Each structure stands twice: as structure tokens, then as C-alpha cells.
Amino acid sequence: MKPIQKILIANRGEIAVRVIRTAKKMGIKTVAIYSDPDAQSLFVQSADEAFSLGGTDARSSYLNVDKVIQACLETGADAVHPGYGFLSENTDFATKLEKHGIRFIGPKPHSIEAMGDKIGSRLLVAKSGVPVVPGYEGASQEMSVFQKEAEKIGYPIMAKASAGGGGKGMRRINTPEELEPGILSAKRESLSAFGDDRILLEKYITNPRHVEFQIFGDTKGNIIHLHERDCSLQRRHQKVVEETPAPNYPSNLKTKMSEAAVMAAKSVQYEGAGTVEFILGESGEFYFLEMNTRLQVEHPVTEMTTGLDLVEWQIRVCQGETLPQIQTPPQKGHAIEVRIYAEDPKEGFLPSTGRIHHLSFPKRDYLRIDSGVISGSEITMFYDPMIAKLIVWGEDRITAIHRLIECLSETIVFGPKTNLQFLQKLVSSNEFAEGKVSTHYIADNEQELLSDKTNDELKLAFAGAVFATKEPLNPWIKETT
Amino acid sequence: MDYLFESKTGSISVHVSGSAVRVRKGTNSIIYQMDDFIAKEIHASNSEQIATLTMKDGSILKYLKVRNEVFLHWKGETWTAKLAERSYEASGQTTPEIKSPMPGKVVQISTEVGREHLQGETLLILEAMKMENAVKAPYPCRVEEIRKSQGDLVQQDEVLIILHRIDSEKT
């Protein structure tokens, strides 16, 4: 296969900058595509060429398949890196590119499709021997059937609305006595919310952890894993902190889970970078959750502990090269990533927009910053308000945590509100240090995580002092004594 | 010197006198001696005018002033204080001309010719002494003429807007 000459990055911000960095290192030309609000962005300036898509919101720009393909044809790009989000898991896009002879740096459309469907992928990987959450999703809605199935699954169980979403129509059922009233109430709620009262049962995992495996496949059928990542700290199913290796994690469990991850990937003849996600229970039972058929936001922690460049691997695999190693490389030290967002934790984490007057990070050998913005950039309402990913490395987990706390406290963002202080509190907690957090941790400790150290009066006193030393006397501010 | 800061619960006054700073919120007031905190000011401002203060406990306070807002970073916490907008209502004024209350710069025009306003609605914003000042309608009115454009520098008592008074027959 001919080597790739020019990559168009069908994305924006931090990940576009990240992909351009590797392409340049490999001597490959890059094309950035951009919407009107992004015209002055860092990623547009970083690429060799830039192509305007017009439009403001994602739908009229980065998500518009025809416009993006047009950009490829006009700039002569022979490959597309989709980043994550946007068109990265869109089979229509991947198929259309193929028809134009443009390579999609990602898995084959059939793999994306197979893993895109929650129930379909569950059945598929279960067939290859990967454990899935025990459950009942049969057609019969008879109470006697539910009772029999619940016994088989084992309590506690979760009754879920088949049509559900957003936590509606869900009931935790702890004992056989709670089964009938629980199911009936879930049915009532589901009927009023979705106009459908079908219920399915799933085993309830107490204090679960979210552990996922980075996997990689080539066109020759080789599939390996590149170790796990623990992403248990989540807020409303959004990952907040990601690390590798997973803390308090026995090696025999790791072997079993990594084998299952590779099996799941093999079930769809996977090529390129992907992630197999598992839910891990307190007593070491684990179940397949889903597979992400793309590079992920948290890939830098894997890179920092293996020394690999996963984007380079993606490009090489896409060119038909064999994986540089067909055995899992060793992992060195510990890496943790946090995502800094322009959002206001005290207002329900609502996105906060506006100009970044100043943005600075400490400089350390063990610190990596992946960012798409600089001082003077604007955070707009049109896209994800991520400011940067901050990734630290340490010889061991405790060192990494100390370094992370220090780097976060030295990071300055003046302009929009951010989650920086929230992140500091989170990674400074004893529970995190002990590696004892589950996916419920943030929700259960929100009040504590949102409190301030410095009181408001002292803050205002500093502000007043700053104004007083910086300003001449202002005649419009009257004495109010 | 007194400063009024905006907060969710209303304006908070901060009085600075030498190194004593008094913060008053409703009937509560707290006094801080800044000398107890600040060791020295380092004039190491870079191109972005980030200023640095060394505190007595060894910590560093960094700040940046952007117009009527100040951003501060201390001990890992970041916060913003925004000076309350001063409003200029020519209350009791009956003449049709709105004159500039001070020398300044027109930063925003919030109306257009022909638009009707209730008393107290903002007509334009004038920046003076790095503070934003809202010029508000002195009575129910319709805008007849706008004499200045955004970005214009104006002298005190220059005519900004000419209004037509609307009698209060409408509710």
C-alpha cells in the first residue's frame, strides 16, 4: 500500500493539534478543516493547509459528511483522521471516503457498525466467551417469568425501562419481596415517560469501577492490548479522571480481563486503535460494557507509561504495516489524566464561555498538556468547552498524585470559570489516594468537593487592594461611610 | 477609597484605606490588614500584565485586571471580582438631550432611532476611568437621534442622544 501523503483532520481543538503533531513528525502533510468561529484557532494555525467549511455549529460544519468529503477532494488529502466524537464512529462517512479512494484512519465500517449497537454488540461478544452483565431481556413481561429470571441473576438486581434513558424508569431491587412492587413502579414511570412499559432486568453491580483496555489491531489479524485504564471517577457518565495502571488491581484479574478484551476485538476483526470497556464489581467480577471504535480522550496515559505514540500506530496500521510489536509492551510508572473544562461547578457544571485572558501551565518534565487553546482564545457556545488535558507521570501512583495536585494548583485560567479547583479537591481526597473510588464517588461527595478554602470576604479584600493599587482615584465611586 | 463589587446577593462594598481593607456585606463588616498578608510586590509583569505578589506565608498571589474585572489566583484557587456597574440616570431630568456625565468612550449603544424605552432602561454604556457606566432612560421615551457611535470619545456634557418624551398614557 502507498504511504499516506496528506492527512485531513476531520476534527477541531485539542485532538486536531495532537494529530497534526504526529503527522508532522512523520513527514506527512496536514489539512485542518474549520467552521467560522474556529477560523483563528490554534489547530488551524498548526496545520499545513486549512479549509473553511463555513457554518457555526457542529451540524453545519464538522458533522456535515458532504462538506468534509468535498474538503478532502479539493485539498487532495489521501487519508482522514477523524479524532474522537464528530464523525469518528460514523459508518456512512467511512464508507463514502472508501468509495472516493480516501483512507479512513480507523477500523473498517463493519467493525464500527457491529460495536455501535448496544444489544447487538453484547450478544456478539457474549458468543465469543466474553462475560456480559447477566440479565433478562426476553419478550415475556409475566411477573412469574421475572421472578424466575431474577433468581437466576441473583439479587440485587436493576429493573430498567427497555425504552429508557437518563435514569428514568430504573429501580434497584434488593430482595425477592421488592421485585413485584419495584417492577410495577418502573413500568408506571416508563409508561408515562416513554409511552412503553417493557422492562428488562440486569444484575446490579454495587460500587462498580470502570476499567477499560486499550487494544490495537493490524490488517494482518494481529490484535494486542496496551494495558488498562481506570476511569472510575465520573460525573453523570462523563469521565473526569483517568489513570493507568488501575489501582488495587490483582494481576490475575488483569490477565483475565485483557484476554476478554482481545477476544471482544477479535469478534469484529478489529483494525486500528480501540477500547474495550468493562464494569468491575467489588468482588472482582467483570462484565463487558461496550467497545469504542476510535482513539479516546484518555489515550495519553497509555502513551506516557508505554512510551508509544498511538496516533503514529494508527497511521502505520492504516498504511498496511504490521504492528511494531505483537506482544504487549511493558508499562513503566503511573500516569493520571484530568480534563480541564470551562464550566462552573457551582452552577451544576454549566459550560462557561468567553475569552481566555490568560492561560498558563507549570513546566515539568513529567507533565504533558494537550490543549487546543492559548491566551486570547475564545470559548464559544458552539462546541465542547474543554480547555486542556493535563497528564502527569510518576514512578509510582502516590508520586503521580502529588505531582498532579501541584500542577493543578499552579495552572492559571483567567476568563471563563473552570473545574480546576474541583479537580484539585477530587484528587486530593483520601479515597482517591487509597484507590477506593467508584463511579458513584463524585455524586456522593458533591457538596464537599465544591467548597472553597478561602472565604469570600478575604477574596474581596484582595480584589479591593488590587484595584486600590492599580487605579487612580475614581470620582464616580462615592464614599459610603 | 470605596469599591462596589457585584455579587449574586447584591453589591458588596470594599473600603481601602492604606493597608486596611474593610469588606462590608449588609450589616456585617470585616477588616483585614493587608500588611499581615503581603510580603512584597514583585514587578515581574509579563506581556499579559500578570502581576505577582509574594505573601508572608510564602504563597504567591497572581492577578490580572481586565477593565472593570480583576482575576486572582492564590493557593490553587481562582476567582473574579467585578466592579458593580455605575448607572447614570438623569433622574429628574426633563430636557430631551442626554448629555455625557463625564469624559469617556462610548463602548456600547443599546438602542436605535425610533425605539421606545421605559424609565431606567439602558440606552448606552460609557467607559470612563476603566469602569462601565450605564446611561439610562430618565423617563419613558422614544429615541429621536443618536449623535455618537460606538468607539467615539466624548467630553463631559456633550450631547449623546436626543429623546422624545412619551406621556404615561400606556401602562
PDB file of C-alpha atoms in Angstrom, chain A residues 344 346-347 357-360 375-376 408-418 420-421 424 451-481, chain B residues 1-3 5 8 12-16 21-25 30 32 34 37 41 46 48 50-51 55 61-79 81 83 86 88 101-102 129-131 133:
ATOM      1  CA  ASP A 344     -18.990  26.381  36.542  1.00  0.00           C
ATOM      2  CA  LYS A 346     -21.220  25.665  41.427  1.00  0.00           C
ATOM      3  CA  GLU A 347     -23.897  26.121  38.768  1.00  0.00           C
ATOM      4  CA  HIS A 357      -7.479  36.376  29.114  1.00  0.00           C
ATOM      5  CA  HIS A 358      -4.638  34.279  30.411  1.00  0.00           C
ATOM      6  CA  LEU A 359      -3.784  30.579  30.309  1.00  0.00           C
ATOM      7  CA  SER A 360      -0.607  29.146  31.762  1.00  0.00           C
ATOM      8  CA  SER A 375      -4.191  33.013  25.990  1.00  0.00           C
ATOM      9  CA  GLY A 376      -6.579  35.150  23.957  1.00  0.00           C
ATOM     10  CA  LEU A 408      -3.250  21.717  39.062  1.00  0.00           C
ATOM     11  CA  SER A 409      -2.684  24.356  41.747  1.00  0.00           C
ATOM     12  CA  GLU A 410      -0.152  26.126  39.519  1.00  0.00           C
ATOM     13  CA  THR A 411      -2.401  26.122  36.453  1.00  0.00           C
ATOM     14  CA  ILE A 412      -3.959  29.519  35.836  1.00  0.00           C
ATOM     15  CA  VAL A 413      -7.028  30.204  33.726  1.00  0.00           C
ATOM     16  CA  PHE A 414      -8.273  33.799  33.842  1.00  0.00           C
ATOM     17  CA  GLY A 415     -11.517  34.277  31.960  1.00  0.00           C
ATOM     18  CA  PRO A 416     -14.250  31.646  31.964  1.00  0.00           C
ATOM     19  CA  LYS A 417     -14.941  29.687  35.136  1.00  0.00           C
ATOM     20  CA  THR A 418     -13.282  26.266  35.290  1.00  0.00           C
ATOM     21  CA  LEU A 420      -9.740  23.318  38.273  1.00  0.00           C
ATOM     22  CA  GLN A 421     -10.465  23.653  41.961  1.00  0.00           C
ATOM     23  CA  GLN A 424      -7.806  19.506  42.928  1.00  0.00           C
ATOM     24  CA  SER A 451     -16.487  24.019  48.887  1.00  0.00           C
ATOM     25  CA  ASP A 452     -13.882  26.808  48.943  1.00  0.00           C
ATOM     26  CA  LYS A 453     -10.799  27.192  51.101  1.00  0.00           C
ATOM     27  CA  THR A 454     -10.641  30.970  51.115  1.00  0.00           C
ATOM     28  CA  ASN A 455     -13.638  32.881  52.451  1.00  0.00           C
ATOM     29  CA  ASP A 456     -15.427  35.398  50.259  1.00  0.00           C
ATOM     30  CA  GLU A 457     -14.553  38.432  52.389  1.00  0.00           C
ATOM     31  CA  LEU A 458     -10.841  37.765  52.117  1.00  0.00           C
ATOM     32  CA  LYS A 459     -11.178  37.252  48.379  1.00  0.00           C
ATOM     33  CA  LEU A 460     -12.906  40.620  48.040  1.00  0.00           C
ATOM     34  CA  ALA A 461     -10.326  42.293  50.269  1.00  0.00           C
ATOM     35  CA  PHE A 462      -7.599  41.134  47.895  1.00  0.00           C
ATOM     36  CA  ALA A 463      -9.623  42.322  44.926  1.00  0.00           C
ATOM     37  CA  GLY A 464     -10.147  45.734  46.566  1.00  0.00           C
ATOM     38  CA  ALA A 465      -6.446  46.006  47.373  1.00  0.00           C
ATOM     39  CA  VAL A 466      -5.592  45.241  43.763  1.00  0.00           C
ATOM     40  CA  PHE A 467      -7.960  47.917  42.483  1.00  0.00           C
ATOM     41  CA  ALA A 468      -6.639  50.411  45.012  1.00  0.00           C
ATOM     42  CA  THR A 469      -3.010  49.947  43.993  1.00  0.00           C
ATOM     43  CA  LYS A 470      -3.800  49.847  40.290  1.00  0.00           C
ATOM     44  CA  GLU A 471      -6.265  52.686  39.926  1.00  0.00           C
ATOM     45  CA  PRO A 472      -6.223  56.426  40.304  1.00  0.00           C
ATOM     46  CA  LEU A 473      -8.964  57.845  42.494  1.00  0.00           C
ATOM     47  CA  ASN A 474     -12.284  57.310  40.783  1.00  0.00           C
ATOM     48  CA  PRO A 475     -14.625  60.247  41.237  1.00  0.00           C
ATOM     49  CA  TRP A 476     -17.650  58.121  40.402  1.00  0.00           C
ATOM     50  CA  ILE A 477     -17.163  55.899  43.392  1.00  0.00           C
ATOM     51  CA  LYS A 478     -18.537  57.722  46.332  1.00  0.00           C
ATOM     52  CA  GLU A 479     -17.584  57.386  49.955  1.00  0.00           C
ATOM     53  CA  THR A 480     -20.262  55.303  51.557  1.00  0.00           C
ATOM     54  CA  THR A 481     -19.197  55.554  55.195  1.00  0.00           C
TER      55      THR A 481
ATOM     56  CA  MET B   1     -11.448  54.580  48.658  1.00  0.00           C
ATOM     57  CA  ASP B   2     -14.625  52.574  48.207  1.00  0.00           C
ATOM     58  CA  TYR B   3     -15.352  49.975  45.591  1.00  0.00           C
ATOM     59  CA  PHE B   5     -18.440  44.750  43.691  1.00  0.00           C
ATOM     60  CA  LYS B   8     -25.210  37.280  43.440  1.00  0.00           C
ATOM     61  CA  ILE B  12     -20.664  44.448  48.387  1.00  0.00           C
ATOM     62  CA  SER B  13     -18.619  47.452  49.390  1.00  0.00           C
ATOM     63  CA  VAL B  14     -14.879  47.269  49.909  1.00  0.00           C
ATOM     64  CA  HIS B  15     -13.169  50.225  51.538  1.00  0.00           C
ATOM     65  CA  VAL B  16      -9.408  50.529  51.140  1.00  0.00           C
ATOM     66  CA  VAL B  21      -9.296  46.801  53.792  1.00  0.00           C
ATOM     67  CA  ARG B  22     -12.829  46.646  55.097  1.00  0.00           C
ATOM     68  CA  VAL B  23     -15.356  44.424  53.390  1.00  0.00           C
ATOM     69  CA  ARG B  24     -18.985  45.272  54.120  1.00  0.00           C
ATOM     70  CA  LYS B  25     -21.836  42.965  53.202  1.00  0.00           C
ATOM     71  CA  ILE B  30     -14.726  42.591  58.343  1.00  0.00           C
ATOM     72  CA  TYR B  32      -8.177  42.879  57.021  1.00  0.00           C
ATOM     73  CA  MET B  34      -3.063  43.653  54.140  1.00  0.00           C
ATOM     74  CA  PHE B  37      -0.582  39.005  54.325  1.00  0.00           C
ATOM     75  CA  GLU B  41       5.192  43.104  45.325  1.00  0.00           C
ATOM     76  CA  ASN B  46       4.987  39.833  31.553  1.00  0.00           C
ATOM     77  CA  GLU B  48      -0.005  39.882  29.577  1.00  0.00           C
ATOM     78  CA  ILE B  50       0.067  39.241  35.097  1.00  0.00           C
ATOM     79  CA  ALA B  51       1.214  40.725  38.361  1.00  0.00           C
ATOM     80  CA  MET B  55       2.707  36.676  50.626  1.00  0.00           C
ATOM     81  CA  LEU B  61      -0.871  35.681  44.555  1.00  0.00           C
ATOM     82  CA  LYS B  62      -1.198  36.369  40.844  1.00  0.00           C
ATOM     83  CA  TYR B  63      -3.667  38.730  39.326  1.00  0.00           C
ATOM     84  CA  LEU B  64      -4.763  40.344  36.111  1.00  0.00           C
ATOM     85  CA  LYS B  65      -7.003  43.355  35.657  1.00  0.00           C
ATOM     86  CA  VAL B  66      -9.217  43.459  32.602  1.00  0.00           C
ATOM     87  CA  ARG B  67     -11.240  46.674  32.512  1.00  0.00           C
ATOM     88  CA  ASN B  68     -13.584  46.567  35.474  1.00  0.00           C
ATOM     89  CA  GLU B  69     -12.804  42.972  36.354  1.00  0.00           C
ATOM     90  CA  VAL B  70      -9.922  41.532  38.307  1.00  0.00           C
ATOM     91  CA  PHE B  71      -8.901  37.859  38.181  1.00  0.00           C
ATOM     92  CA  LEU B  72      -6.962  36.436  41.109  1.00  0.00           C
ATOM     93  CA  HIS B  73      -5.153  33.155  41.646  1.00  0.00           C
ATOM     94  CA  TRP B  74      -3.983  32.211  45.119  1.00  0.00           C
ATOM     95  CA  LYS B  75      -3.244  28.852  46.723  1.00  0.00           C
ATOM     96  CA  GLY B  76      -4.722  26.997  43.786  1.00  0.00           C
ATOM     97  CA  GLU B  77      -7.989  28.915  43.816  1.00  0.00           C
ATOM     98  CA  THR B  78      -9.079  31.294  41.097  1.00  0.00           C
ATOM     99  CA  TRP B  79     -11.735  33.926  41.496  1.00  0.00           C
ATOM    100  CA  ALA B  81     -14.340  40.268  41.286  1.00  0.00           C
ATOM    101  CA  LEU B  83     -16.894  46.207  39.916  1.00  0.00           C
ATOM    102  CA  ARG B  86     -22.415  52.571  37.929  1.00  0.00           C
ATOM    103  CA  TYR B  88     -26.202  57.328  35.401  1.00  0.00           C
ATOM    104  CA  PRO B 101     -21.991  62.773  32.521  1.00  0.00           C
ATOM    105  CA  MET B 102     -18.205  62.556  32.208  1.00  0.00           C
ATOM    106  CA  MET B 129     -11.832  55.503  34.376  1.00  0.00           C
ATOM    107  CA  LYS B 130     -11.858  51.897  33.104  1.00  0.00           C
ATOM    108  CA  MET B 131     -15.358  51.481  34.534  1.00  0.00           C
ATOM    109  CA  ASN B 133     -21.307  53.313  33.254  1.00  0.00           C
TER     110      ASN B 133
END
